Amino acid sequence: PKARFRPVDLTAVVATFADIYGPAAEDSGHTLMVDLPSGQPVLVQGDKDLLGQVVANLIENALRHTPTGSTICLSLGQTAEKATLTVSD
């Protein structure tokens, strides 16, 4: 429920899961690249654990459904209105 929502630094969440999944990406013949804003956190209202689950699921899906040798890029950006997380290959 929204009662558990707090400000969460999405930059830190993405960086943490990129570190966790980096070795798995290498083991499966993938390259995991990360493009995060430097210097300022990207704050969103949410549940940190659920946001982490979303990031983990996106990375796992990319690793599972892209050919060996693919580069998977996690990119995070922010405008005045919203944060945008992109997972691409």
PDB file of C-alpha atoms in Angstrom, residues 7-78:
ATOM      1  CA  PRO A   7      11.406   8.991  -0.953  1.00  0.00           C
ATOM      2  CA  VAL A   8      13.743   6.481  -2.619  1.00  0.00           C
ATOM      3  CA  ASP A   9      16.971   7.255  -4.472  1.00  0.00           C
ATOM      4  CA  LEU A  10      16.436   5.303  -7.674  1.00  0.00           C
ATOM      5  CA  THR A  11      20.062   5.917  -8.667  1.00  0.00           C
ATOM      6  CA  ALA A  12      21.230   3.905  -5.654  1.00  0.00           C
ATOM      7  CA  VAL A  13      18.710   1.121  -6.320  1.00  0.00           C
ATOM      8  CA  VAL A  14      19.794   0.745  -9.961  1.00  0.00           C
ATOM      9  CA  ALA A  15      23.500   0.901  -9.055  1.00  0.00           C
ATOM     10  CA  THR A  16      23.073  -1.778  -6.378  1.00  0.00           C
ATOM     11  CA  PHE A  17      21.297  -4.207  -8.694  1.00  0.00           C
ATOM     12  CA  ALA A  18      23.740  -3.537 -11.537  1.00  0.00           C
ATOM     13  CA  ASP A  19      26.543  -4.520  -9.131  1.00  0.00           C
ATOM     14  CA  ILE A  20      24.650  -7.637  -8.074  1.00  0.00           C
ATOM     15  CA  TYR A  21      23.873  -8.783 -11.625  1.00  0.00           C
ATOM     16  CA  GLY A  22      27.177  -7.736 -13.240  1.00  0.00           C
ATOM     17  CA  PRO A  23      28.911 -11.081 -12.574  1.00  0.00           C
ATOM     18  CA  ALA A  24      25.876 -13.056 -13.811  1.00  0.00           C
ATOM     19  CA  ALA A  25      25.855 -10.979 -16.995  1.00  0.00           C
ATOM     20  CA  GLU A  26      29.539 -11.724 -17.584  1.00  0.00           C
ATOM     21  CA  ASP A  27      29.041 -15.428 -16.846  1.00  0.00           C
ATOM     22  CA  SER A  28      26.272 -15.600 -19.455  1.00  0.00           C
ATOM     23  CA  GLY A  29      28.338 -13.754 -22.079  1.00  0.00           C
ATOM     24  CA  HIS A  30      26.498 -10.435 -21.754  1.00  0.00           C
ATOM     25  CA  THR A  31      27.800  -6.965 -20.998  1.00  0.00           C
ATOM     26  CA  LEU A  32      25.863  -4.889 -18.466  1.00  0.00           C
ATOM     27  CA  MET A  33      26.347  -1.141 -18.936  1.00  0.00           C
ATOM     28  CA  VAL A  34      24.953   1.505 -16.604  1.00  0.00           C
ATOM     29  CA  ASP A  35      24.281   5.162 -17.393  1.00  0.00           C
ATOM     30  CA  LEU A  36      23.311   6.991 -14.202  1.00  0.00           C
ATOM     31  CA  PRO A  37      23.132  10.710 -13.466  1.00  0.00           C
ATOM     32  CA  SER A  38      26.121  11.856 -11.454  1.00  0.00           C
ATOM     33  CA  GLY A  39      26.079  14.173  -8.522  1.00  0.00           C
ATOM     34  CA  GLN A  40      22.393  14.133  -7.675  1.00  0.00           C
ATOM     35  CA  PRO A  41      20.019  11.412  -6.551  1.00  0.00           C
ATOM     36  CA  VAL A  42      16.934  10.615  -8.607  1.00  0.00           C
ATOM     37  CA  LEU A  43      14.251  10.645  -5.934  1.00  0.00           C
ATOM     38  CA  VAL A  44      10.894   8.938  -6.420  1.00  0.00           C
ATOM     39  CA  GLN A  45       8.066   8.145  -4.010  1.00  0.00           C
ATOM     40  CA  GLY A  46       7.785   4.402  -3.579  1.00  0.00           C
ATOM     41  CA  ASP A  47       8.609   1.227  -1.726  1.00  0.00           C
ATOM     42  CA  LYS A  48      12.358   0.610  -1.955  1.00  0.00           C
ATOM     43  CA  ASP A  49      11.983  -3.180  -1.855  1.00  0.00           C
ATOM     44  CA  LEU A  50       9.344  -3.235  -4.600  1.00  0.00           C
ATOM     45  CA  LEU A  51      11.378  -0.874  -6.782  1.00  0.00           C
ATOM     46  CA  GLY A  52      14.381  -3.153  -6.313  1.00  0.00           C
ATOM     47  CA  GLN A  53      12.252  -6.109  -7.369  1.00  0.00           C
ATOM     48  CA  VAL A  54      11.225  -4.286 -10.542  1.00  0.00           C
ATOM     49  CA  VAL A  55      14.848  -3.474 -11.442  1.00  0.00           C
ATOM     50  CA  ALA A  56      15.930  -7.062 -10.729  1.00  0.00           C
ATOM     51  CA  ASN A  57      13.097  -8.453 -12.882  1.00  0.00           C
ATOM     52  CA  LEU A  58      13.996  -6.152 -15.786  1.00  0.00           C
ATOM     53  CA  ILE A  59      17.660  -7.176 -15.644  1.00  0.00           C
ATOM     54  CA  GLU A  60      16.808 -10.884 -15.347  1.00  0.00           C
ATOM     55  CA  ASN A  61      14.443 -10.669 -18.326  1.00  0.00           C
ATOM     56  CA  ALA A  62      17.072  -8.907 -20.414  1.00  0.00           C
ATOM     57  CA  LEU A  63      19.673 -11.540 -19.539  1.00  0.00           C
ATOM     58  CA  ARG A  64      17.262 -14.373 -20.268  1.00  0.00           C
ATOM     59  CA  HIS A  65      15.847 -13.050 -23.541  1.00  0.00           C
ATOM     60  CA  THR A  66      18.848 -11.564 -25.354  1.00  0.00           C
ATOM     61  CA  PRO A  67      21.435 -13.510 -27.300  1.00  0.00           C
ATOM     62  CA  THR A  68      24.848 -14.226 -25.819  1.00  0.00           C
ATOM     63  CA  GLY A  69      27.205 -11.357 -26.566  1.00  0.00           C
ATOM     64  CA  SER A  70      24.496  -8.703 -26.217  1.00  0.00           C
ATOM     65  CA  THR A  71      25.086  -5.486 -24.338  1.00  0.00           C
ATOM     66  CA  ILE A  72      22.319  -4.602 -21.913  1.00  0.00           C
ATOM     67  CA  CYS A  73      22.144  -0.953 -20.899  1.00  0.00           C
ATOM     68  CA  LEU A  74      20.427   0.414 -17.808  1.00  0.00           C
ATOM     69  CA  SER A  75      19.842   4.137 -18.182  1.00  0.00           C
ATOM     70  CA  LEU A  76      18.272   6.469 -15.640  1.00  0.00           C
ATOM     71  CA  GLY A  77      17.212  10.047 -16.264  1.00  0.00           C
ATOM     72  CA  GLN A  78      15.086  12.701 -14.628  1.00  0.00           C
TER      73      GLN A  78
END
